[in-house]
């Protein structure tokens, strides 16, 4: 596995010199404990790195908001296992009934999964984080174009196929800018007040249900209308 390779060539040892490293495993208890310790390391300012697998429980169901996730690195493109019998049946069905080509579906599904993984670090309008796609295949238009617009709008030509030095330069500039205090006046211009939110979602009229003749249900609203079934 990738983790074993990194351990063999000393990458993990280099990582542990700067940050604590936690790894998702197949054991739910071990992974839960690793997540708890990861959050504690972030809370105390020590910082940590959490290694998880795409299509796993952590990458699909755990939010790394605020200081729990300031950067996420996506290694590779998370394609499905193409020899799966379930996937083969699904691909055949899509081809037969909707004329969707196999490669088109696999590309769309993989990029949707990638965007879900990197989106774990952006959970609110005031949140921020780095999303790094560490694979040259994301430079290809047929791959990159399938990412959602909220990612593509920040993925201009200036941020493609970067060297390590250029990437670090962009990272420093971004974190320096985002680390500044939030402009409260600007924030209020994009956030809804409670009153504005209530106007967008008016409450449903109250209803009462009574039993009618023959077992019919009569529903009466506060506006005077009634319906029977």
PDB file of C-alpha atoms in Angstrom:
ATOM      1  CA  UNK A   1       0.000   0.000   0.000  1.00  0.00           C
ATOM      2  CA  UNK A   2       0.959   3.659  -0.272  1.00  0.00           C
ATOM      3  CA  UNK A   3       1.469   3.980   3.490  1.00  0.00           C
ATOM      4  CA  UNK A   4       3.846   1.001   3.495  1.00  0.00           C
ATOM      5  CA  UNK A   5       5.842   2.519   0.647  1.00  0.00           C
ATOM      6  CA  UNK A   6       6.092   5.861   2.458  1.00  0.00           C
ATOM      7  CA  UNK A   7       7.238   4.097   5.612  1.00  0.00           C
ATOM      8  CA  UNK A   8       9.863   2.130   3.708  1.00  0.00           C
ATOM      9  CA  UNK A   9      11.440   5.191   2.078  1.00  0.00           C
ATOM     10  CA  UNK A  10      11.273   7.334   5.230  1.00  0.00           C
ATOM     11  CA  UNK A  11       8.507   9.807   4.299  1.00  0.00           C
ATOM     12  CA  UNK A  12       6.456   9.021   7.400  1.00  0.00           C
ATOM     13  CA  UNK A  13       9.486   9.594   9.638  1.00  0.00           C
ATOM     14  CA  UNK A  14       9.980  12.998   8.025  1.00  0.00           C
ATOM     15  CA  UNK A  15       6.307  13.853   8.573  1.00  0.00           C
ATOM     16  CA  UNK A  16       6.426  12.953  12.260  1.00  0.00           C
ATOM     17  CA  UNK A  17       9.240  15.444  12.804  1.00  0.00           C
ATOM     18  CA  UNK A  18       6.767  18.282  12.157  1.00  0.00           C
ATOM     19  CA  UNK A  19       3.298  16.857  12.812  1.00  0.00           C
ATOM     20  CA  UNK A  20       1.632  13.956  14.539  1.00  0.00           C
ATOM     21  CA  UNK A  21       0.418  11.374  12.017  1.00  0.00           C
ATOM     22  CA  UNK A  22      -2.820   9.397  12.361  1.00  0.00           C
ATOM     23  CA  UNK A  23      -4.058   6.725   9.944  1.00  0.00           C
ATOM     24  CA  UNK A  24      -7.539   5.434   9.160  1.00  0.00           C
ATOM     25  CA  UNK A  25      -7.780   1.636   9.507  1.00  0.00           C
ATOM     26  CA  UNK A  26     -10.489  -0.952   8.911  1.00  0.00           C
ATOM     27  CA  UNK A  27     -11.054  -1.126  12.673  1.00  0.00           C
ATOM     28  CA  UNK A  28     -13.815   1.346  13.633  1.00  0.00           C
ATOM     29  CA  UNK A  29     -12.593   1.682  17.235  1.00  0.00           C
ATOM     30  CA  UNK A  30      -9.014   2.427  16.159  1.00  0.00           C
ATOM     31  CA  UNK A  31     -10.171   5.009  13.616  1.00  0.00           C
ATOM     32  CA  UNK A  32     -12.469   6.715  16.145  1.00  0.00           C
ATOM     33  CA  UNK A  33      -9.619   6.917  18.653  1.00  0.00           C
ATOM     34  CA  UNK A  34      -7.291   8.292  15.960  1.00  0.00           C
ATOM     35  CA  UNK A  35      -9.847  10.995  15.077  1.00  0.00           C
ATOM     36  CA  UNK A  36     -10.229  11.995  18.727  1.00  0.00           C
ATOM     37  CA  UNK A  37      -6.471  12.310  19.168  1.00  0.00           C
ATOM     38  CA  UNK A  38      -6.193  14.199  15.876  1.00  0.00           C
ATOM     39  CA  UNK A  39      -8.705  16.793  17.088  1.00  0.00           C
ATOM     40  CA  UNK A  40      -6.911  17.112  20.415  1.00  0.00           C
ATOM     41  CA  UNK A  41      -3.634  17.773  18.606  1.00  0.00           C
ATOM     42  CA  UNK A  42      -5.341  20.507  16.548  1.00  0.00           C
ATOM     43  CA  UNK A  43      -6.993  22.039  19.622  1.00  0.00           C
ATOM     44  CA  UNK A  44      -3.710  22.343  21.526  1.00  0.00           C
ATOM     45  CA  UNK A  45      -1.902  23.898  18.555  1.00  0.00           C
ATOM     46  CA  UNK A  46       0.390  20.932  17.920  1.00  0.00           C
ATOM     47  CA  UNK A  47      -1.240  20.156  14.601  1.00  0.00           C
ATOM     48  CA  UNK A  48      -1.519  16.774  12.915  1.00  0.00           C
ATOM     49  CA  UNK A  49      -1.893  14.883   9.646  1.00  0.00           C
ATOM     50  CA  UNK A  50      -4.729  12.409   9.151  1.00  0.00           C
ATOM     51  CA  UNK A  51      -4.315   9.834   6.363  1.00  0.00           C
ATOM     52  CA  UNK A  52      -7.559   8.344   5.060  1.00  0.00           C
ATOM     53  CA  UNK A  53      -8.752   6.467   2.003  1.00  0.00           C
ATOM     54  CA  UNK A  54     -11.159   7.780  -0.644  1.00  0.00           C
ATOM     55  CA  UNK A  55     -14.618   6.171  -0.495  1.00  0.00           C
ATOM     56  CA  UNK A  56     -13.946   5.386   3.161  1.00  0.00           C
ATOM     57  CA  UNK A  57     -15.956   6.380   6.225  1.00  0.00           C
ATOM     58  CA  UNK A  58     -13.701   9.316   7.142  1.00  0.00           C
ATOM     59  CA  UNK A  59     -13.528  10.906   3.684  1.00  0.00           C
ATOM     60  CA  UNK A  60     -17.292  10.609   3.167  1.00  0.00           C
ATOM     61  CA  UNK A  61     -18.766  11.264   6.578  1.00  0.00           C
ATOM     62  CA  UNK A  62     -16.399  13.297   8.786  1.00  0.00           C
ATOM     63  CA  UNK A  63     -16.197  17.096   8.577  1.00  0.00           C
ATOM     64  CA  UNK A  64     -12.834  18.785   9.113  1.00  0.00           C
ATOM     65  CA  UNK A  65     -14.137  22.311   9.601  1.00  0.00           C
ATOM     66  CA  UNK A  66     -12.274  25.334  10.983  1.00  0.00           C
ATOM     67  CA  UNK A  67      -8.808  24.550  12.382  1.00  0.00           C
ATOM     68  CA  UNK A  68      -9.412  20.801  12.053  1.00  0.00           C
ATOM     69  CA  UNK A  69      -8.789  21.019   8.309  1.00  0.00           C
ATOM     70  CA  UNK A  70      -6.769  23.799   6.694  1.00  0.00           C
ATOM     71  CA  UNK A  71      -5.410  21.641   3.868  1.00  0.00           C
ATOM     72  CA  UNK A  72      -6.392  18.437   2.109  1.00  0.00           C
ATOM     73  CA  UNK A  73      -4.217  16.623  -0.433  1.00  0.00           C
ATOM     74  CA  UNK A  74      -5.877  14.265  -2.900  1.00  0.00           C
ATOM     75  CA  UNK A  75      -3.404  11.626  -4.111  1.00  0.00           C
ATOM     76  CA  UNK A  76      -4.541   9.983  -7.329  1.00  0.00           C
ATOM     77  CA  UNK A  77      -7.985   9.796  -8.922  1.00  0.00           C
ATOM     78  CA  UNK A  78     -10.464   7.655  -6.922  1.00  0.00           C
ATOM     79  CA  UNK A  79     -11.801   5.364  -9.665  1.00  0.00           C
ATOM     80  CA  UNK A  80     -14.031   2.466  -8.719  1.00  0.00           C
ATOM     81  CA  UNK A  81     -12.786  -1.116  -8.887  1.00  0.00           C
ATOM     82  CA  UNK A  82     -13.713  -1.888 -12.485  1.00  0.00           C
ATOM     83  CA  UNK A  83     -13.782  -5.685 -12.055  1.00  0.00           C
ATOM     84  CA  UNK A  84     -16.668  -5.477  -9.573  1.00  0.00           C
ATOM     85  CA  UNK A  85     -19.672  -7.465 -10.812  1.00  0.00           C
ATOM     86  CA  UNK A  86     -22.055  -4.844  -9.426  1.00  0.00           C
ATOM     87  CA  UNK A  87     -20.241  -2.055 -11.264  1.00  0.00           C
ATOM     88  CA  UNK A  88     -20.144  -4.055 -14.520  1.00  0.00           C
ATOM     89  CA  UNK A  89     -23.903  -4.590 -14.318  1.00  0.00           C
ATOM     90  CA  UNK A  90     -24.480  -0.898 -13.659  1.00  0.00           C
ATOM     91  CA  UNK A  91     -22.284   0.140 -16.575  1.00  0.00           C
ATOM     92  CA  UNK A  92     -24.101  -2.244 -18.894  1.00  0.00           C
ATOM     93  CA  UNK A  93     -27.478  -0.889 -17.763  1.00  0.00           C
ATOM     94  CA  UNK A  94     -26.412   2.726 -18.330  1.00  0.00           C
ATOM     95  CA  UNK A  95     -25.043   1.883 -21.762  1.00  0.00           C
ATOM     96  CA  UNK A  96     -28.164  -0.038 -22.808  1.00  0.00           C
ATOM     97  CA  UNK A  97     -30.864   2.279 -21.494  1.00  0.00           C
ATOM     98  CA  UNK A  98     -29.232   5.738 -21.523  1.00  0.00           C
ATOM     99  CA  UNK A  99     -26.334   5.394 -24.003  1.00  0.00           C
ATOM    100  CA  UNK A 100     -23.871   6.545 -21.339  1.00  0.00           C
ATOM    101  CA  UNK A 101     -20.382   5.371 -22.208  1.00  0.00           C
ATOM    102  CA  UNK A 102     -18.429   3.388 -19.639  1.00  0.00           C
ATOM    103  CA  UNK A 103     -15.474   5.794 -19.491  1.00  0.00           C
ATOM    104  CA  UNK A 104     -17.740   8.841 -19.183  1.00  0.00           C
ATOM    105  CA  UNK A 105     -19.485   7.391 -16.136  1.00  0.00           C
ATOM    106  CA  UNK A 106     -16.232   6.238 -14.503  1.00  0.00           C
ATOM    107  CA  UNK A 107     -14.660   9.690 -14.975  1.00  0.00           C
ATOM    108  CA  UNK A 108     -17.733  11.489 -13.640  1.00  0.00           C
ATOM    109  CA  UNK A 109     -18.010   9.185 -10.624  1.00  0.00           C
ATOM    110  CA  UNK A 110     -14.303   9.485  -9.769  1.00  0.00           C
ATOM    111  CA  UNK A 111     -14.283  13.298  -9.991  1.00  0.00           C
ATOM    112  CA  UNK A 112     -17.492  13.518  -7.958  1.00  0.00           C
ATOM    113  CA  UNK A 113     -15.825  11.393  -5.290  1.00  0.00           C
ATOM    114  CA  UNK A 114     -12.675  13.537  -5.391  1.00  0.00           C
ATOM    115  CA  UNK A 115     -14.679  16.740  -4.908  1.00  0.00           C
ATOM    116  CA  UNK A 116     -16.526  15.159  -1.984  1.00  0.00           C
ATOM    117  CA  UNK A 117     -13.218  14.254  -0.335  1.00  0.00           C
ATOM    118  CA  UNK A 118     -11.620  17.682  -0.677  1.00  0.00           C
ATOM    119  CA  UNK A 119     -14.880  19.386   0.317  1.00  0.00           C
ATOM    120  CA  UNK A 120     -14.518  18.038   3.860  1.00  0.00           C
ATOM    121  CA  UNK A 121     -12.485  21.144   4.773  1.00  0.00           C
ATOM    122  CA  UNK A 122     -15.043  23.762   3.605  1.00  0.00           C
ATOM    123  CA  UNK A 123     -18.147  23.547   5.773  1.00  0.00           C
ATOM    124  CA  UNK A 124     -19.374  27.154   6.065  1.00  0.00           C
ATOM    125  CA  UNK A 125     -19.126  30.592   4.451  1.00  0.00           C
ATOM    126  CA  UNK A 126     -16.447  31.670   6.920  1.00  0.00           C
ATOM    127  CA  UNK A 127     -14.360  28.502   6.524  1.00  0.00           C
ATOM    128  CA  UNK A 128     -11.271  28.218   4.349  1.00  0.00           C
ATOM    129  CA  UNK A 129      -8.767  25.569   3.367  1.00  0.00           C
ATOM    130  CA  UNK A 130      -6.325  24.413   0.714  1.00  0.00           C
ATOM    131  CA  UNK A 131      -7.338  21.745  -1.814  1.00  0.00           C
ATOM    132  CA  UNK A 132      -4.354  20.135  -3.532  1.00  0.00           C
ATOM    133  CA  UNK A 133      -4.905  17.648  -6.363  1.00  0.00           C
ATOM    134  CA  UNK A 134      -1.610  15.741  -6.417  1.00  0.00           C
ATOM    135  CA  UNK A 135      -1.961  13.938  -9.728  1.00  0.00           C
ATOM    136  CA  UNK A 136      -1.076  15.111 -13.241  1.00  0.00           C
ATOM    137  CA  UNK A 137      -4.345  13.688 -14.615  1.00  0.00           C
ATOM    138  CA  UNK A 138      -6.227  16.617 -13.072  1.00  0.00           C
ATOM    139  CA  UNK A 139      -4.463  18.856 -15.608  1.00  0.00           C
ATOM    140  CA  UNK A 140      -6.455  17.193 -18.395  1.00  0.00           C
ATOM    141  CA  UNK A 141      -9.559  19.104 -19.382  1.00  0.00           C
ATOM    142  CA  UNK A 142     -11.736  15.979 -19.638  1.00  0.00           C
ATOM    143  CA  UNK A 143     -10.973  15.230 -15.987  1.00  0.00           C
ATOM    144  CA  UNK A 144     -10.850  18.722 -14.518  1.00  0.00           C
ATOM    145  CA  UNK A 145     -14.058  19.902 -16.226  1.00  0.00           C
ATOM    146  CA  UNK A 146     -16.082  17.369 -14.249  1.00  0.00           C
ATOM    147  CA  UNK A 147     -15.238  19.039 -10.935  1.00  0.00           C
ATOM    148  CA  UNK A 148     -18.050  21.212  -9.500  1.00  0.00           C
ATOM    149  CA  UNK A 149     -18.122  24.939 -10.249  1.00  0.00           C
ATOM    150  CA  UNK A 150     -17.371  25.935  -6.659  1.00  0.00           C
ATOM    151  CA  UNK A 151     -13.946  24.281  -7.091  1.00  0.00           C
ATOM    152  CA  UNK A 152     -13.334  25.177 -10.745  1.00  0.00           C
ATOM    153  CA  UNK A 153     -13.789  28.898 -10.109  1.00  0.00           C
ATOM    154  CA  UNK A 154     -10.557  28.864  -8.065  1.00  0.00           C
ATOM    155  CA  UNK A 155      -8.686  26.434 -10.318  1.00  0.00           C
ATOM    156  CA  UNK A 156      -7.351  28.794 -12.967  1.00  0.00           C
ATOM    157  CA  UNK A 157      -4.500  28.158 -15.369  1.00  0.00           C
ATOM    158  CA  UNK A 158      -2.061  29.805 -12.953  1.00  0.00           C
ATOM    159  CA  UNK A 159      -2.639  26.984 -10.445  1.00  0.00           C
ATOM    160  CA  UNK A 160      -2.142  24.032 -12.808  1.00  0.00           C
ATOM    161  CA  UNK A 161       0.947  21.837 -13.131  1.00  0.00           C
ATOM    162  CA  UNK A 162       2.861  23.706 -10.423  1.00  0.00           C
ATOM    163  CA  UNK A 163       6.334  22.880  -9.226  1.00  0.00           C
ATOM    164  CA  UNK A 164       6.833  22.287  -5.515  1.00  0.00           C
ATOM    165  CA  UNK A 165       8.405  25.720  -5.012  1.00  0.00           C
ATOM    166  CA  UNK A 166       5.579  27.501  -6.846  1.00  0.00           C
ATOM    167  CA  UNK A 167       2.960  25.543  -4.907  1.00  0.00           C
ATOM    168  CA  UNK A 168       4.568  26.464  -1.573  1.00  0.00           C
ATOM    169  CA  UNK A 169       4.658  30.115  -2.631  1.00  0.00           C
ATOM    170  CA  UNK A 170       0.929  30.071  -3.423  1.00  0.00           C
ATOM    171  CA  UNK A 171       0.195  28.274  -0.151  1.00  0.00           C
ATOM    172  CA  UNK A 172       2.053  30.859   1.935  1.00  0.00           C
ATOM    173  CA  UNK A 173       0.304  33.740   0.171  1.00  0.00           C
ATOM    174  CA  UNK A 174      -3.133  32.141   0.593  1.00  0.00           C
ATOM    175  CA  UNK A 175      -2.721  31.304   4.287  1.00  0.00           C
ATOM    176  CA  UNK A 176      -1.298  34.752   5.016  1.00  0.00           C
ATOM    177  CA  UNK A 177      -4.349  36.361   3.400  1.00  0.00           C
ATOM    178  CA  UNK A 178      -6.954  34.070   4.951  1.00  0.00           C
ATOM    179  CA  UNK A 179      -5.379  34.309   8.384  1.00  0.00           C
ATOM    180  CA  UNK A 180      -6.400  37.981   8.664  1.00  0.00           C
ATOM    181  CA  UNK A 181      -9.359  38.945  10.912  1.00  0.00           C
ATOM    182  CA  UNK A 182     -12.766  38.672   9.265  1.00  0.00           C
ATOM    183  CA  UNK A 183     -14.298  41.930   8.040  1.00  0.00           C
ATOM    184  CA  UNK A 184     -17.599  41.862   9.936  1.00  0.00           C
ATOM    185  CA  UNK A 185     -19.226  44.451   7.660  1.00  0.00           C
ATOM    186  CA  UNK A 186     -18.410  42.390   4.568  1.00  0.00           C
ATOM    187  CA  UNK A 187     -19.546  39.239   6.346  1.00  0.00           C
ATOM    188  CA  UNK A 188     -22.953  40.698   7.113  1.00  0.00           C
ATOM    189  CA  UNK A 189     -23.432  41.548   3.452  1.00  0.00           C
ATOM    190  CA  UNK A 190     -23.353  37.875   2.466  1.00  0.00           C
ATOM    191  CA  UNK A 191     -25.035  36.247   5.487  1.00  0.00           C
ATOM    192  CA  UNK A 192     -28.803  36.232   5.982  1.00  0.00           C
ATOM    193  CA  UNK A 193     -30.380  37.570   9.157  1.00  0.00           C
ATOM    194  CA  UNK A 194     -32.881  35.439  11.061  1.00  0.00           C
ATOM    195  CA  UNK A 195     -35.725  37.566   9.695  1.00  0.00           C
ATOM    196  CA  UNK A 196     -34.529  37.159   6.081  1.00  0.00           C
ATOM    197  CA  UNK A 197     -34.173  33.406   6.541  1.00  0.00           C
ATOM    198  CA  UNK A 198     -37.716  33.182   7.942  1.00  0.00           C
ATOM    199  CA  UNK A 199     -39.086  35.129   4.972  1.00  0.00           C
ATOM    200  CA  UNK A 200     -37.449  32.653   2.594  1.00  0.00           C
ATOM    201  CA  UNK A 201     -38.950  29.708   4.484  1.00  0.00           C
ATOM    202  CA  UNK A 202     -42.438  30.728   5.703  1.00  0.00           C
ATOM    203  CA  UNK A 203     -43.967  28.356   8.279  1.00  0.00           C
ATOM    204  CA  UNK A 204     -46.603  25.899   7.080  1.00  0.00           C
ATOM    205  CA  UNK A 205     -50.176  26.632   8.213  1.00  0.00           C
ATOM    206  CA  UNK A 206     -51.254  24.642  11.256  1.00  0.00           C
ATOM    207  CA  UNK A 207     -53.531  21.692  10.545  1.00  0.00           C
ATOM    208  CA  UNK A 208     -55.886  19.604  12.647  1.00  0.00           C
ATOM    209  CA  UNK A 209     -57.075  16.125  11.768  1.00  0.00           C
ATOM    210  CA  UNK A 210     -60.437  14.690  12.799  1.00  0.00           C
ATOM    211  CA  UNK A 211     -62.297  11.495  11.962  1.00  0.00           C
ATOM    212  CA  UNK A 212     -65.318  11.877   9.685  1.00  0.00           C
ATOM    213  CA  UNK A 213     -68.207   9.595   8.798  1.00  0.00           C
ATOM    214  CA  UNK A 214     -67.315   6.244   7.291  1.00  0.00           C
ATOM    215  CA  UNK A 215     -63.731   6.397   8.518  1.00  0.00           C
ATOM    216  CA  UNK A 216     -62.811   9.412   6.369  1.00  0.00           C
ATOM    217  CA  UNK A 217     -60.042  11.733   7.607  1.00  0.00           C
ATOM    218  CA  UNK A 218     -60.859  15.447   7.594  1.00  0.00           C
ATOM    219  CA  UNK A 219     -57.911  17.857   7.640  1.00  0.00           C
ATOM    220  CA  UNK A 220     -58.619  21.487   8.567  1.00  0.00           C
ATOM    221  CA  UNK A 221     -56.086  24.336   8.334  1.00  0.00           C
ATOM    222  CA  UNK A 222     -56.060  27.633  10.178  1.00  0.00           C
ATOM    223  CA  UNK A 223     -56.876  29.386   6.875  1.00  0.00           C
ATOM    224  CA  UNK A 224     -60.331  27.776   6.727  1.00  0.00           C
ATOM    225  CA  UNK A 225     -59.681  25.253   3.948  1.00  0.00           C
ATOM    226  CA  UNK A 226     -60.469  21.574   4.452  1.00  0.00           C
ATOM    227  CA  UNK A 227     -59.639  18.357   2.674  1.00  0.00           C
ATOM    228  CA  UNK A 228     -61.111  14.893   3.088  1.00  0.00           C
ATOM    229  CA  UNK A 229     -59.809  11.482   2.120  1.00  0.00           C
TER     230      UNK A 229
END
